[in-house]
Structure formats: C-alpha cells, structure tokens
mmCIF file of C-alpha atoms in Angstrom:
data_model
loop_
_atom_site.group_PDB
_atom_site.id
_atom_site.type_symbol
_atom_site.label_atom_id
_atom_site.label_comp_id
_atom_site.label_asym_id
_atom_site.label_seq_id
_atom_site.Cartn_x
_atom_site.Cartn_y
_atom_site.Cartn_z
ATOM 1 C CA UNK A 197 -42.587 37.541 -29.707
ATOM 2 C CA UNK A 198 -42.995 36.894 -33.418
ATOM 3 C CA UNK A 199 -40.352 37.114 -36.151
ATOM 4 C CA UNK A 200 -40.846 38.616 -39.609
ATOM 5 C CA UNK A 201 -41.751 35.136 -40.847
ATOM 6 C CA UNK A 202 -44.506 34.876 -38.242
ATOM 7 C CA UNK A 203 -42.612 32.256 -36.229
ATOM 8 C CA UNK A 204 -43.025 32.523 -32.462
ATOM 9 C CA UNK A 205 -39.629 32.878 -30.768
ATOM 10 C CA UNK A 206 -38.475 33.608 -27.245
ATOM 11 C CA UNK A 207 -35.486 35.959 -27.138
ATOM 12 C CA UNK A 208 -33.349 34.846 -24.189
ATOM 13 C CA UNK A 209 -31.910 37.310 -21.725
ATOM 14 C CA UNK A 210 -28.370 37.566 -20.425
ATOM 15 C CA UNK A 211 -26.774 35.520 -23.206
ATOM 16 C CA UNK A 212 -23.509 37.480 -23.028
ATOM 17 C CA UNK A 213 -23.310 36.869 -19.285
ATOM 18 C CA UNK A 214 -24.128 33.193 -19.796
ATOM 19 C CA UNK A 215 -21.363 32.748 -22.361
ATOM 20 C CA UNK A 216 -18.887 34.636 -20.154
ATOM 21 C CA UNK A 217 -19.768 32.442 -17.169
ATOM 22 C CA UNK A 218 -19.782 29.056 -18.930
ATOM 23 C CA UNK A 219 -16.866 29.818 -21.290
ATOM 24 C CA UNK A 220 -17.804 27.345 -24.033
ATOM 25 C CA UNK A 221 -14.749 25.977 -25.780
ATOM 26 C CA UNK A 222 -14.032 23.766 -28.742
ATOM 27 C CA UNK A 223 -14.884 20.231 -27.720
ATOM 28 C CA UNK A 224 -17.053 21.402 -24.838
ATOM 29 C CA UNK A 225 -20.282 19.588 -24.032
ATOM 30 C CA UNK A 226 -23.140 21.543 -22.495
ATOM 31 C CA UNK A 227 -26.564 20.802 -21.123
ATOM 32 C CA UNK A 228 -29.458 23.236 -21.595
ATOM 33 C CA UNK A 229 -32.101 21.929 -19.198
ATOM 34 C CA UNK A 230 -34.789 24.319 -20.498
ATOM 35 C CA UNK A 231 -33.883 24.658 -24.180
ATOM 36 C CA UNK A 232 -37.117 26.390 -25.224
ATOM 37 C CA UNK A 233 -36.667 27.858 -28.697
ATOM 38 C CA UNK A 234 -32.901 27.352 -28.518
ATOM 39 C CA UNK A 235 -31.608 30.870 -27.908
ATOM 40 C CA UNK A 236 -29.175 30.040 -25.105
ATOM 41 C CA UNK A 237 -28.043 26.864 -26.893
ATOM 42 C CA UNK A 238 -27.401 28.951 -30.021
ATOM 43 C CA UNK A 239 -25.252 31.372 -27.999
ATOM 44 C CA UNK A 240 -23.183 28.487 -26.609
ATOM 45 C CA UNK A 241 -22.678 26.971 -30.066
ATOM 46 C CA UNK A 242 -21.791 30.329 -31.618
ATOM 47 C CA UNK A 243 -19.168 30.758 -28.885
ATOM 48 C CA UNK A 244 -17.545 27.414 -29.684
ATOM 49 C CA UNK A 245 -19.372 24.637 -27.825
ATOM 50 C CA UNK A 246 -18.992 21.307 -29.603
ATOM 51 C CA UNK A 247 -22.219 19.730 -28.369
ATOM 52 C CA UNK A 248 -25.394 20.871 -26.648
ATOM 53 C CA UNK A 249 -27.994 18.536 -25.237
ATOM 54 C CA UNK A 250 -31.242 20.471 -24.996
ATOM 55 C CA UNK A 251 -34.033 19.270 -22.733
ATOM 56 C CA UNK A 252 -37.502 20.751 -22.486
ATOM 57 C CA UNK A 253 -40.681 19.656 -20.787
ATOM 58 C CA UNK A 254 -42.713 21.537 -23.401
ATOM 59 C CA UNK A 255 -42.815 19.297 -26.480
ATOM 60 C CA UNK A 256 -44.242 22.152 -28.571
ATOM 61 C CA UNK A 257 -41.041 24.217 -28.405
ATOM 62 C CA UNK A 258 -38.696 21.486 -29.626
ATOM 63 C CA UNK A 259 -39.451 22.067 -33.339
ATOM 64 C CA UNK A 260 -38.798 25.783 -32.735
ATOM 65 C CA UNK A 261 -35.464 24.924 -31.100
ATOM 66 C CA UNK A 262 -34.605 22.625 -34.008
ATOM 67 C CA UNK A 263 -35.281 25.473 -36.454
ATOM 68 C CA UNK A 264 -33.125 27.900 -34.454
ATOM 69 C CA UNK A 265 -30.298 25.378 -34.200
ATOM 70 C CA UNK A 266 -30.390 24.086 -37.801
ATOM 71 C CA UNK A 267 -26.847 25.330 -38.619
ATOM 72 C CA UNK A 268 -25.519 23.175 -35.750
ATOM 73 C CA UNK A 269 -27.880 20.203 -36.179
ATOM 74 C CA UNK A 270 -25.080 17.626 -35.975
ATOM 75 C CA UNK A 271 -23.944 19.148 -32.653
ATOM 76 C CA UNK A 272 -27.349 19.246 -30.960
ATOM 77 C CA UNK A 273 -29.595 16.652 -29.389
ATOM 78 C CA UNK A 274 -33.085 17.770 -28.385
ATOM 79 C CA UNK A 275 -34.985 15.718 -25.822
ATOM 80 C CA UNK A 276 -38.574 15.976 -24.613
ATOM 81 C CA UNK A 277 -38.209 15.425 -20.885
ATOM 82 C CA UNK A 278 -38.328 17.101 -17.519
ATOM 83 C CA UNK A 279 -34.919 18.289 -16.332
ATOM 84 C CA UNK A 280 -35.488 16.283 -13.142
ATOM 85 C CA UNK A 281 -34.565 13.270 -15.302
ATOM 86 C CA UNK A 282 -31.151 14.683 -16.229
ATOM 87 C CA UNK A 283 -29.173 11.928 -14.456
ATOM 88 C CA UNK A 284 -31.054 9.226 -16.348
ATOM 89 C CA UNK A 285 -30.743 11.082 -19.662
ATOM 90 C CA UNK A 286 -26.976 11.480 -19.249
ATOM 91 C CA UNK A 287 -26.577 7.842 -18.148
ATOM 92 C CA UNK A 288 -28.472 6.681 -21.257
ATOM 93 C CA UNK A 289 -25.941 8.583 -23.367
ATOM 94 C CA UNK A 290 -22.989 7.310 -21.322
ATOM 95 C CA UNK A 291 -22.073 10.909 -20.632
ATOM 96 C CA UNK A 292 -20.418 11.143 -17.232
ATOM 97 C CA UNK A 293 -19.584 14.849 -17.256
ATOM 98 C CA UNK A 294 -20.538 18.047 -19.023
ATOM 99 C CA UNK A 295 -18.574 21.276 -19.190
ATOM 100 C CA UNK A 296 -21.545 23.361 -18.133
ATOM 101 C CA UNK A 297 -25.278 23.351 -17.607
ATOM 102 C CA UNK A 298 -28.010 25.952 -17.472
ATOM 103 C CA UNK A 299 -31.689 26.184 -16.621
ATOM 104 C CA UNK A 300 -33.710 29.283 -17.492
ATOM 105 C CA UNK A 301 -36.623 28.638 -15.151
ATOM 106 C CA UNK A 302 -40.108 30.022 -15.561
ATOM 107 C CA UNK A 303 -42.445 30.618 -18.452
ATOM 108 C CA UNK A 304 -41.289 31.810 -21.843
ATOM 109 C CA UNK A 305 -42.912 34.324 -24.137
ATOM 110 C CA UNK A 306 -43.874 31.368 -26.346
ATOM 111 C CA UNK A 307 -46.020 29.953 -23.565
ATOM 112 C CA UNK A 308 -47.462 33.350 -22.684
ATOM 113 C CA UNK A 309 -48.229 34.383 -26.266
ATOM 114 C CA UNK A 310 -49.439 31.082 -27.733
ATOM 115 C CA UNK A 311 -53.180 30.670 -28.057
ATOM 116 C CA UNK A 312 -54.709 27.918 -25.996
ATOM 117 C CA UNK A 313 -51.879 27.569 -23.489
ATOM 118 C CA UNK A 314 -53.874 29.204 -20.704
ATOM 119 C CA UNK A 315 -50.930 31.030 -19.098
ATOM 120 C CA UNK A 316 -51.890 34.600 -19.966
ATOM 121 C CA UNK A 317 -54.713 36.790 -18.728
ATOM 122 C CA UNK A 318 -54.591 38.664 -22.066
ATOM 123 C CA UNK A 319 -56.623 35.969 -23.790
ATOM 124 C CA UNK A 320 -59.905 34.340 -22.996
ATOM 125 C CA UNK A 321 -58.410 30.854 -23.314
ATOM 126 C CA UNK A 322 -59.250 27.779 -21.276
ATOM 127 C CA UNK A 323 -57.176 27.679 -18.102
ATOM 128 C CA UNK A 324 -54.594 25.024 -18.997
ATOM 129 C CA UNK A 325 -51.248 26.188 -17.550
ATOM 130 C CA UNK A 326 -49.353 22.947 -18.195
ATOM 131 C CA UNK A 327 -45.765 23.150 -19.367
ATOM 132 C CA UNK A 328 -46.343 19.769 -21.020
ATOM 133 C CA UNK A 329 -49.857 19.565 -22.428
ATOM 134 C CA UNK A 330 -49.497 15.820 -22.933
ATOM 135 C CA UNK A 331 -49.477 15.089 -19.199
ATOM 136 C CA UNK A 332 -51.573 15.656 -16.126
ATOM 137 C CA UNK A 333 -54.797 17.573 -15.594
ATOM 138 C CA UNK A 334 -55.353 21.159 -16.684
ATOM 139 C CA UNK A 335 -55.650 23.981 -14.148
ATOM 140 C CA UNK A 336 -59.418 24.221 -14.728
#
C-alpha cells in the first residue's frame, strides 16, 4: 500500500494484540525478526520498549523501516540478515536475553506491490520471488 507521499508501506496486522502479549516496558529489549517497514517495531517503541533490534532478509525494506522508525533512531538497530542467524547476531552484540521476540512470517504488501519482485500475478514481471534479491537464483 502507498502513503500520500507515494512511499510504499506495509501496514502490520494485530499490533494491539502484539503489544498486549509482549508487554513492552521501559528498558525492555525486543527482537523483530522480520522488521519489514517497521510497523510492529514502531508499535513496541510507542508502547515503551527501550530497544528494538530489527532483522530482515529483504535488504530493500530496511530504508523503509529506518524512515518509519526515525523518531526512535537511537533505540533501533536494523540488520540485513536471515532470522535463522539470530543466535549469532545476538552473540555479536553480547546480548544474552531479550524481553520478547516476534516474526511476522510470509510476504508483505511491499513485496507483492513492488515492480520487479516477481511475487504477484497482477504484473507481468520476471518470475523472481526471492526475499533477498542479492542471493541465490531467481524462480525462473
């Protein structure tokens, strides 16, 4: 979905339920394993989380997440990685525990609506279908 400024953004679902379940508190550290455009991370920060580490396999969404999370820039770290590397990423930061973690699995509207991604049947794009276009072969 596009904003008034023409920026492509994915509006996350169930943010109220997420905040109620994770109960972010002042000083809390959270891990968003699929940060996307930053909607869930924003909800955690608005509810009081001190720090959010956002991971995404899709390098192209990280600037969108950074824009969404600008008011909390000093409380956010965005990392281009696969969430399967979470243990290594936390070890590198000497972070032994987090107060909560989430993963919103599947494709986002950004991937479906972006030209050239090859996820949607609505466009006559090359069949790419990679979450990370910098790695591996395309689906063609």
